[in-house]
PDB file of C-alpha atoms in Angstrom:
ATOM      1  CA  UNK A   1     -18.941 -15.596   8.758  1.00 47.00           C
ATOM      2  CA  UNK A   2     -20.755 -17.248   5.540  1.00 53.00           C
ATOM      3  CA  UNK A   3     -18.016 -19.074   3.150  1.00 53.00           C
ATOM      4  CA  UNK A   4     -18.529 -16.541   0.775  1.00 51.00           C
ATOM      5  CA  UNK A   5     -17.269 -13.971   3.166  1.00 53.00           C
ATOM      6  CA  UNK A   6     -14.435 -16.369   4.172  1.00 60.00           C
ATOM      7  CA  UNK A   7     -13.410 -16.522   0.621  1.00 60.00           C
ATOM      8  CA  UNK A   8     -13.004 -12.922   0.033  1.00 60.00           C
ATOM      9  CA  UNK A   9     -11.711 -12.321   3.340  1.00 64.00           C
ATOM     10  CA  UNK A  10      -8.776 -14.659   2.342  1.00 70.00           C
ATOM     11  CA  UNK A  11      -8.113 -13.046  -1.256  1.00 66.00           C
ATOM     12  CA  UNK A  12      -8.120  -9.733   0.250  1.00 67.00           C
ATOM     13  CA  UNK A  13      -5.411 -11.370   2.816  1.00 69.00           C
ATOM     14  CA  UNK A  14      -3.180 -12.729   0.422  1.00 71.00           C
ATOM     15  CA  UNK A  15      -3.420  -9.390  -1.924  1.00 68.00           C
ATOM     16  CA  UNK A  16      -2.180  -7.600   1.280  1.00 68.00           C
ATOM     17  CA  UNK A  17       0.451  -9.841   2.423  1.00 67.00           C
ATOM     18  CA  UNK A  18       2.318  -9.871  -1.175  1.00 66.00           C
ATOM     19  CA  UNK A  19       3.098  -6.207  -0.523  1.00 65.00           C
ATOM     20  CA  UNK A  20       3.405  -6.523   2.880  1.00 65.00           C
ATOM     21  CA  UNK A  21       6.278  -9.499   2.125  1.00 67.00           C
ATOM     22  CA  UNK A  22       8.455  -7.187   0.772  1.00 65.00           C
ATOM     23  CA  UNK A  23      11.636  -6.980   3.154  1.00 66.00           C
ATOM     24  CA  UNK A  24      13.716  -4.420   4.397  1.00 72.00           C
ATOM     25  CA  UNK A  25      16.295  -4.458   1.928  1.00 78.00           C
ATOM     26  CA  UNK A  26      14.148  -4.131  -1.406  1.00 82.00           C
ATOM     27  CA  UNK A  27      12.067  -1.110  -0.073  1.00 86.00           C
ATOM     28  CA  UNK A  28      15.532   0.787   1.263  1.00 84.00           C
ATOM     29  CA  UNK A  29      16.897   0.294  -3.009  1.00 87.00           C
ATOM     30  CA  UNK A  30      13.548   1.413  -3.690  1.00 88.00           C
ATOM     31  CA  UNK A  31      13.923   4.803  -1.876  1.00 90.00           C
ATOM     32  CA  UNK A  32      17.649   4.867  -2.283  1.00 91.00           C
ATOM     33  CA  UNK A  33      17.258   4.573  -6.682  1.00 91.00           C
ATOM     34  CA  UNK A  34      15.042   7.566  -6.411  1.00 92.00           C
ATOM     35  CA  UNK A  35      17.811   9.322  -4.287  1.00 93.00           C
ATOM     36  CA  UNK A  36      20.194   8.550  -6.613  1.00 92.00           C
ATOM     37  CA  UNK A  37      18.392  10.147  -9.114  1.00 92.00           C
ATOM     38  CA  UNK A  38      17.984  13.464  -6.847  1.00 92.00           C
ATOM     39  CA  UNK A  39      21.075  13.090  -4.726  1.00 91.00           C
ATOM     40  CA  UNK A  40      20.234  16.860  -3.302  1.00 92.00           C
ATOM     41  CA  UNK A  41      16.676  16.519  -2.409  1.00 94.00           C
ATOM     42  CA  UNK A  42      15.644  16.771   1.027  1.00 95.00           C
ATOM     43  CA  UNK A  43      13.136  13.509   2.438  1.00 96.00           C
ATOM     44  CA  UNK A  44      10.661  15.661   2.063  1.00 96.00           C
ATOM     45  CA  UNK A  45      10.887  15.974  -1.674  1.00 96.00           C
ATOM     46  CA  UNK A  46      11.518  12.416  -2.209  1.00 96.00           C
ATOM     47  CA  UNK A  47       8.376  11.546  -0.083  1.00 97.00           C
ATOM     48  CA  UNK A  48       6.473  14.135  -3.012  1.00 96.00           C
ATOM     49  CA  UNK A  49       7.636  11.996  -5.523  1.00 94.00           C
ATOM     50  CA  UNK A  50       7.287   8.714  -4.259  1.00 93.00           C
ATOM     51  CA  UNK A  51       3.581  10.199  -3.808  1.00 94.00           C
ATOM     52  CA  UNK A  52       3.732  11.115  -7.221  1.00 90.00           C
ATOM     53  CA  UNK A  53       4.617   8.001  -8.815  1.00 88.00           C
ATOM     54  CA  UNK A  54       2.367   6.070  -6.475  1.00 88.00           C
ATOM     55  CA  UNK A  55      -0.733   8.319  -7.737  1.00 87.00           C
ATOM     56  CA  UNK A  56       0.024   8.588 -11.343  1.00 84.00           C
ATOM     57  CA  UNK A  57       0.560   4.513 -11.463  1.00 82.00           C
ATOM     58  CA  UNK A  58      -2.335   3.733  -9.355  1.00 79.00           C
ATOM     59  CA  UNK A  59      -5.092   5.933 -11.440  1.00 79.00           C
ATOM     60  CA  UNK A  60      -3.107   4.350 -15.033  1.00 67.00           C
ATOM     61  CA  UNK A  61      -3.833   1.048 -13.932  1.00 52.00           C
ATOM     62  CA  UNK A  62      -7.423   1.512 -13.047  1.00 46.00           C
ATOM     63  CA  UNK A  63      -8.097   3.269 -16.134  1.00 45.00           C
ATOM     64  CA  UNK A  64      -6.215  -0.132 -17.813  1.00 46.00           C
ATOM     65  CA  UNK A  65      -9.105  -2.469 -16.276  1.00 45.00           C
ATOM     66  CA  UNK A  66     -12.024  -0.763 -16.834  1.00 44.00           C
ATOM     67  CA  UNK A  67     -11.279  -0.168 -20.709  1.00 42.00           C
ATOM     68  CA  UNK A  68     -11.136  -3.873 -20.637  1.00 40.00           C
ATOM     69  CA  UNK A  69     -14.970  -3.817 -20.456  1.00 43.00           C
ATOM     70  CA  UNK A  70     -14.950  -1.738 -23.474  1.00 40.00           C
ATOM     71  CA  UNK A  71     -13.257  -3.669 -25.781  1.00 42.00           C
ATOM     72  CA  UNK A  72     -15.948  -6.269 -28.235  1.00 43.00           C
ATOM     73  CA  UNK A  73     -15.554  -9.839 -27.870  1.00 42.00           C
ATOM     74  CA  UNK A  74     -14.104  -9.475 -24.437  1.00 41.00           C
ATOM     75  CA  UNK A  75     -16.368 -10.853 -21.495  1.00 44.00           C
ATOM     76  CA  UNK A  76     -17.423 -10.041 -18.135  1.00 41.00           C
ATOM     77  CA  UNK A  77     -15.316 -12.819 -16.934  1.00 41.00           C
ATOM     78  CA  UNK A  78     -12.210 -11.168 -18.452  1.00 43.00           C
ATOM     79  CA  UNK A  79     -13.162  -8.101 -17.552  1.00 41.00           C
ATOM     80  CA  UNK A  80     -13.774  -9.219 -13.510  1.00 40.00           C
ATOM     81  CA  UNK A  81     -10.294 -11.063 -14.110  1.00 45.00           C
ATOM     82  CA  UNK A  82      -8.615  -7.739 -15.058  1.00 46.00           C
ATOM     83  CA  UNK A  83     -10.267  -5.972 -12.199  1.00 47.00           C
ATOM     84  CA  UNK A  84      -9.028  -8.731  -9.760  1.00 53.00           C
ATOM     85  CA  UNK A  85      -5.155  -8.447 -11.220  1.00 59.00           C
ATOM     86  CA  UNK A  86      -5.783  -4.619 -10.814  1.00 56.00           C
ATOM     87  CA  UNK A  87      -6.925  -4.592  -7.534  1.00 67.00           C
ATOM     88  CA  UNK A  88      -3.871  -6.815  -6.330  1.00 69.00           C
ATOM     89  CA  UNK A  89      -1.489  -4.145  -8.032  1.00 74.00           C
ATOM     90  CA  UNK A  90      -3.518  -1.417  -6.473  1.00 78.00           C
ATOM     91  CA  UNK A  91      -2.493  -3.224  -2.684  1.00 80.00           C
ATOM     92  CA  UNK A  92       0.950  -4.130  -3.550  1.00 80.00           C
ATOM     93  CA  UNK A  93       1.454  -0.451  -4.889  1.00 83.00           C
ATOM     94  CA  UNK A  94       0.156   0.361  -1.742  1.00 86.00           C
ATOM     95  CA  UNK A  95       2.205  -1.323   0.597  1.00 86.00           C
ATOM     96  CA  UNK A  96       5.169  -0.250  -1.330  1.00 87.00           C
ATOM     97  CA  UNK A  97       4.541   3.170  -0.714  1.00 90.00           C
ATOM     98  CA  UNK A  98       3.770   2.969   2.653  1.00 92.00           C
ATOM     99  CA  UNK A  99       7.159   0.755   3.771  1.00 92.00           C
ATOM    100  CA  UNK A 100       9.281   3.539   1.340  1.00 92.00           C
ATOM    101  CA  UNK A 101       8.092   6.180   3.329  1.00 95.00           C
ATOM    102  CA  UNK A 102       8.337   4.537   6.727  1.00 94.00           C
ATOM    103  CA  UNK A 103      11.852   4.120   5.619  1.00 92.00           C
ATOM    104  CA  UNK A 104      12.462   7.666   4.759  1.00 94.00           C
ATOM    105  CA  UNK A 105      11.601   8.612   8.062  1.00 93.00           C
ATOM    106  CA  UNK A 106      14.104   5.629   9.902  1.00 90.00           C
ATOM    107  CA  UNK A 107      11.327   3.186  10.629  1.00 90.00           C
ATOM    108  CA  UNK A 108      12.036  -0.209   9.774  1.00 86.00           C
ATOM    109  CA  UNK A 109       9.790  -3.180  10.601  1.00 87.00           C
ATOM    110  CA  UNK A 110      11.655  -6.282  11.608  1.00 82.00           C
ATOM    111  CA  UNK A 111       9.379  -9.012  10.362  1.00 83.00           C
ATOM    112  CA  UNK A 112       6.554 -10.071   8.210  1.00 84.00           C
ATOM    113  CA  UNK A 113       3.961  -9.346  11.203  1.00 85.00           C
ATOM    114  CA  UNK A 114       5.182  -6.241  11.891  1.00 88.00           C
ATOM    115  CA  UNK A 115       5.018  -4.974   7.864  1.00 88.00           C
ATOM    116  CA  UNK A 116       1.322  -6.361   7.766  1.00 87.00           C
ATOM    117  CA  UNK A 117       0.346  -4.222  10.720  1.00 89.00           C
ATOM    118  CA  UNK A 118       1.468  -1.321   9.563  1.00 91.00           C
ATOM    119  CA  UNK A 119       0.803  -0.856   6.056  1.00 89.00           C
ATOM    120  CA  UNK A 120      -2.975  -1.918   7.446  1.00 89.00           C
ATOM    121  CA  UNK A 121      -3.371   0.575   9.745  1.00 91.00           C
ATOM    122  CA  UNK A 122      -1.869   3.180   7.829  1.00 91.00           C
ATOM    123  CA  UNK A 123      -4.662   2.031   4.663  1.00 87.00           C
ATOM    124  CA  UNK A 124      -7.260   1.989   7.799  1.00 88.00           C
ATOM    125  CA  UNK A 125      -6.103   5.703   8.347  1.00 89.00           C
ATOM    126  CA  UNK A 126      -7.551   7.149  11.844  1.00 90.00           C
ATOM    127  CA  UNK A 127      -9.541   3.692  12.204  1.00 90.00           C
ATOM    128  CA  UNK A 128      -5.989   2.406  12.175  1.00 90.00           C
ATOM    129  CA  UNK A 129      -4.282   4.400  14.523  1.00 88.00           C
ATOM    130  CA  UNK A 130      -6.573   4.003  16.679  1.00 88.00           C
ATOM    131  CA  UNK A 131      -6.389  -0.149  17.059  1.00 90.00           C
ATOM    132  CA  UNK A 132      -2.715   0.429  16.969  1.00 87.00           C
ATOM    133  CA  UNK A 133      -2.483   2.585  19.658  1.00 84.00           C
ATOM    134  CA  UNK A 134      -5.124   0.543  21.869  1.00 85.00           C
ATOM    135  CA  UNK A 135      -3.579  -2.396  21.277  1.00 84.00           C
ATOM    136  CA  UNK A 136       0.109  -1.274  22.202  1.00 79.00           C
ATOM    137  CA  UNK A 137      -0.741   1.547  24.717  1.00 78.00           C
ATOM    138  CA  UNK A 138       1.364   4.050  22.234  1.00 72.00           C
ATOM    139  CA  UNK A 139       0.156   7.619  21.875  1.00 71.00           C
ATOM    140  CA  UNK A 140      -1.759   8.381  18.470  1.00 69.00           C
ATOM    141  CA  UNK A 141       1.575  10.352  17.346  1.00 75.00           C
ATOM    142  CA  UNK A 142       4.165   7.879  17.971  1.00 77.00           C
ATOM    143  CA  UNK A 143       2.483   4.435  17.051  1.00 86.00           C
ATOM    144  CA  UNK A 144       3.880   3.470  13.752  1.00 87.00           C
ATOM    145  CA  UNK A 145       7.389   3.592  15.678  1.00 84.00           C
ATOM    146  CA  UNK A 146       5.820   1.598  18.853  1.00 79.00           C
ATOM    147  CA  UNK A 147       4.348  -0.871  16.567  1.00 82.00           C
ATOM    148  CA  UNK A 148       8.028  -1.769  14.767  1.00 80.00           C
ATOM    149  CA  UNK A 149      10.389  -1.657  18.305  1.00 78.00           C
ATOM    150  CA  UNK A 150       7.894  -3.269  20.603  1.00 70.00           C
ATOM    151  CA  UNK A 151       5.061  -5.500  19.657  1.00 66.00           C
ATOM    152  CA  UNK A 152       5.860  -9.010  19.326  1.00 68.00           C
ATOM    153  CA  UNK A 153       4.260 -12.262  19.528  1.00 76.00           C
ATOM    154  CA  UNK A 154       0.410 -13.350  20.140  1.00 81.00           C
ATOM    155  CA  UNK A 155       0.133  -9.598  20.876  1.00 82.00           C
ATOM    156  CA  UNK A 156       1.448  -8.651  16.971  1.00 86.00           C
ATOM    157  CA  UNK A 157      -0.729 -11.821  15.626  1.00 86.00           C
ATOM    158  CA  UNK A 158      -4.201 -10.021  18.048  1.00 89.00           C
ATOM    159  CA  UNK A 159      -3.544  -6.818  16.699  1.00 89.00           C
ATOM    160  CA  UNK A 160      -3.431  -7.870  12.911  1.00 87.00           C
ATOM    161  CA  UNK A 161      -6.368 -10.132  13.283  1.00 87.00           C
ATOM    162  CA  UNK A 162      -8.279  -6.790  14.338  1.00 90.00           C
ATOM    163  CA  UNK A 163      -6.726  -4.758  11.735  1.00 89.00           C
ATOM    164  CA  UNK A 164      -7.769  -6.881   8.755  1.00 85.00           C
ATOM    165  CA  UNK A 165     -11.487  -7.557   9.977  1.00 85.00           C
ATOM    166  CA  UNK A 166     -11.929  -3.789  10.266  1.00 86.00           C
ATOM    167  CA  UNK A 167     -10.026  -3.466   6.186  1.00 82.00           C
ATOM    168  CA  UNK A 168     -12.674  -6.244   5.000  1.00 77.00           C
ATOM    169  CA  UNK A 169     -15.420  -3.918   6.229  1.00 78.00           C
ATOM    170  CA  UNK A 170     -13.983  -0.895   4.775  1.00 75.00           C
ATOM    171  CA  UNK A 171     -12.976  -2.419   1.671  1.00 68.00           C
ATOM    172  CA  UNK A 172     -16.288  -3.907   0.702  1.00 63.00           C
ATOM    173  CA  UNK A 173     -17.925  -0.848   1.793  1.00 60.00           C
ATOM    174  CA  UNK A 174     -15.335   1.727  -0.114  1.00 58.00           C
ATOM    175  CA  UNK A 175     -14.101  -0.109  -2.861  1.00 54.00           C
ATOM    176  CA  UNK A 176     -16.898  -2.759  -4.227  1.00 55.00           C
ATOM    177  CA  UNK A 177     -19.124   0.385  -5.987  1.00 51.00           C
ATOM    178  CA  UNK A 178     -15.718   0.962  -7.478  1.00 48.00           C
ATOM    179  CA  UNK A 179     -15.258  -2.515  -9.043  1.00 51.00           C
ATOM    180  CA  UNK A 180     -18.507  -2.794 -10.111  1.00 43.00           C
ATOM    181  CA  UNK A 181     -18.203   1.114 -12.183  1.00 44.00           C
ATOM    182  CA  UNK A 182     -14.752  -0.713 -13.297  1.00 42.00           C
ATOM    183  CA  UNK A 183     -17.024  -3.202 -15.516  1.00 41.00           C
ATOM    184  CA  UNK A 184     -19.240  -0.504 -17.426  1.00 44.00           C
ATOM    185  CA  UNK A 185     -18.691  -1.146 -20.821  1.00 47.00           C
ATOM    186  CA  UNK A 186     -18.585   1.425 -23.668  1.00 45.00           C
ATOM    187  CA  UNK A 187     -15.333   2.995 -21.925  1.00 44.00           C
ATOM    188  CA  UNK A 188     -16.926   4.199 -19.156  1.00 43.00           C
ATOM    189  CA  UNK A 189     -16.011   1.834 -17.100  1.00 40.00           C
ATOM    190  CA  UNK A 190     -12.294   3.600 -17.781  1.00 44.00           C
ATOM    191  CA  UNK A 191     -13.393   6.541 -16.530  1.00 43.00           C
ATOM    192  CA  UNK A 192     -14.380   5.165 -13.344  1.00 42.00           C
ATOM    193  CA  UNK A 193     -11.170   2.855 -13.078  1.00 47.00           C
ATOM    194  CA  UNK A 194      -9.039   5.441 -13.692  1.00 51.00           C
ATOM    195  CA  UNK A 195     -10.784   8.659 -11.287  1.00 57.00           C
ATOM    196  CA  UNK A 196     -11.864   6.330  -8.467  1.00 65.00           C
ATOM    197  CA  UNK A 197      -8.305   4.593  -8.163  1.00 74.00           C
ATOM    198  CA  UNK A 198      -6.762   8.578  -8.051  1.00 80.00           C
ATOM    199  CA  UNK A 199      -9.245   9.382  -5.101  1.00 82.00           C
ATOM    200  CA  UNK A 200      -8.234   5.854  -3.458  1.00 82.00           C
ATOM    201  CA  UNK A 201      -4.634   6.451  -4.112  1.00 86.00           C
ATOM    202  CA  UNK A 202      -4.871  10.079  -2.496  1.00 91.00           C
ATOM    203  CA  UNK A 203      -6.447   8.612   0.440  1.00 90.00           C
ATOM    204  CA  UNK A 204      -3.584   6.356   0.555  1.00 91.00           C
ATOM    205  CA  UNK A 205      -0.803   9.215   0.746  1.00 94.00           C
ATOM    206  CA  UNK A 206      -3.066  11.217   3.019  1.00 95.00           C
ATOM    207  CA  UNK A 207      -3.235   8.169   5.775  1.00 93.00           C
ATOM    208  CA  UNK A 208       0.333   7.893   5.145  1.00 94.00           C
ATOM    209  CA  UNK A 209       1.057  11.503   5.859  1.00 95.00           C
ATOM    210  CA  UNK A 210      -1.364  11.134   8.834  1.00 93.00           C
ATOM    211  CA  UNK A 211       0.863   8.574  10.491  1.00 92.00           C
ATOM    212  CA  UNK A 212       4.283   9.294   9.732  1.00 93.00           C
ATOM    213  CA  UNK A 213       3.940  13.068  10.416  1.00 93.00           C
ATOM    214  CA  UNK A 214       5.973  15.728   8.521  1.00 94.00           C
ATOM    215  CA  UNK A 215       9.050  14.370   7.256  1.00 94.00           C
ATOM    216  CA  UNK A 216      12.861  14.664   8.851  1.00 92.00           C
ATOM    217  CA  UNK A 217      14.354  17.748   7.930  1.00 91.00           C
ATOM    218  CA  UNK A 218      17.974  16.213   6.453  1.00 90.00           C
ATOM    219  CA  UNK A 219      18.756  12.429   5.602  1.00 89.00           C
ATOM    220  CA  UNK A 220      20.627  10.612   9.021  1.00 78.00           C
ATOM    221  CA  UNK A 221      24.786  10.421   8.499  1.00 68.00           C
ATOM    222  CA  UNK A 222      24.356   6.552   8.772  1.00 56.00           C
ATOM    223  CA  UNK A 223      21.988   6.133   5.709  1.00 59.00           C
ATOM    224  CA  UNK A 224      24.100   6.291   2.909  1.00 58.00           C
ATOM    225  CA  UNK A 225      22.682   6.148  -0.563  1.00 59.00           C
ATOM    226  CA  UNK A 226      23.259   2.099  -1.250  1.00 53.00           C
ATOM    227  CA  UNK A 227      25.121   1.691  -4.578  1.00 55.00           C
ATOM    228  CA  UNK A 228      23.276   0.833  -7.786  1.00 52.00           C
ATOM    229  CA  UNK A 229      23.216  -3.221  -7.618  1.00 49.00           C
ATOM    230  CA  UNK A 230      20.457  -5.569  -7.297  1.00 48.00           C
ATOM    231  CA  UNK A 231      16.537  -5.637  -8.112  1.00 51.00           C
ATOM    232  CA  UNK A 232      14.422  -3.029  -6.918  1.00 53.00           C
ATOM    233  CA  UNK A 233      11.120  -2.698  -6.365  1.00 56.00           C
ATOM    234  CA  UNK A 234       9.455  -0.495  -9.368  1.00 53.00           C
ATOM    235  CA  UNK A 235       5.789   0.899  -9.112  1.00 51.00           C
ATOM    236  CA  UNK A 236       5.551   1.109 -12.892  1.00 47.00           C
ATOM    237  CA  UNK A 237       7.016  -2.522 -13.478  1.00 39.00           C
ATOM    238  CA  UNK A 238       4.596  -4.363 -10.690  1.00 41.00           C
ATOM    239  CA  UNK A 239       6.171  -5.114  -7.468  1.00 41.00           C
ATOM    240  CA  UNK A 240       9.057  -7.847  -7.149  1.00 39.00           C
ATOM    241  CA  UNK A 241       8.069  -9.784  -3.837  1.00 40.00           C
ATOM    242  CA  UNK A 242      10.515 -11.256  -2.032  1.00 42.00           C
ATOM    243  CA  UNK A 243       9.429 -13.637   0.796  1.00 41.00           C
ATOM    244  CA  UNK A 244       9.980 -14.157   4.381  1.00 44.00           C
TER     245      UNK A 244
END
């Protein structure tokens, strides 16, 4: 691998693991401040608008960077530097989603290894799935729960290695033409940001749908809605990371 390669592969790493850092606790006030706010709806109407939220943040802040091209007096470097904060927020938005939903449907990874692995595979979609299930010996349906009740150890540290070589492919292969469209000037590059981030971002809920499968028909007697205290997680505020 040249050290330009290295390089990126090791931004793209960290951009992943700030959203994948985020712990139990902070995703279930996440999902649980939504619920308050629709204390009848079913999962599967919170999952719509955690969806919702996810997509109409996502496509706002890629329509954010690339008017950053447009503006005179500001330079490609800013520009690439507004892309690059972008990007991260587009990943940590990302991973937020992903753990809120696995939590809406009772899945809860234990560790740091365990959140990696599965908000990559469920970005990878069926690419994903597939290493997942390979690698643990799960079925294609039930893997997100295999992955968080029984891979552990050098297995959990294989499987992630092979899930983030196969997201460095498919990121500089999907997502470079984007960043490049992001620095148009003359507000096109806006226009790019903001449609190619809402076709990214409905990939994103599709994989998630993909994985988690249709959601559970009424909220489990031992989940409680947790009482309004503490710092939550907000898509529209940037994501508070709290570390392992």
């Amino acid at each position: 691998m040249s050290s330009k390669a290295g390089v990126a592969e090791a931004f793209i790493v960290k951009m992943l693991d700030n959203g994948a850092r985020l712990q139990g606790p902070a995703v279930a006030k996440y999902v649980d401040l939504v619920r308050r706010s629709h204390p009848d709806e079913s999962p599967a109407q919170i999952i719509e608008r955690l969806e919702k939220q996810f997509l109409l943040t996502v496509t706002g802040s890629g329509s954010a960077a690339g008017a950053t091209a447009a503006f005179p007096g500001i330079g490609t470097l800013a520009a690439i530097g507004a892309v690059g904060a972008e990007t991260a927020f587009f990943f940590e938005a990302s991973a937020l989603l992903t753990l809120a939903i696995a939590s809406v449907h009772g899945i809860e990874p234990h560790n740091h290894e365990q959140r990696r692995a599965l908000v990559l595979a469920v970005s990878l979609g069926d690419a994903g799935r597939e290493i997942v299930a390979t690698a643990t010996g799960a079925s294609l349906r039930n893997w997100p729960k295999a992955l968080t009740t029984g891979a552990g150890g050098t297995q959990l540290k294989t499987l992630n290695n092979s899930l983030v070589k196969k997201f460095i492919r498919r990121y500089f292969a999907k997502r470079s033409p984007l960043l490049i469209g992001k620095l148009v000037p003359a507000g096109i590059g806006a226009a790019i940001g903001g449609v190619g981030n809402r076709a990214l971002g409905k990939r994103t809920i599709q994989n998630a749908r993909d994985a988690f499968g249709p959601p559970p028909a009424a909220w489990p007697s031992a989940r409680p809605v947790l009482p309004a205290s503490g710092e939550a997680p907000a898509l529209d505020a940037g994501v508070p990371v709290t570390k392992d």
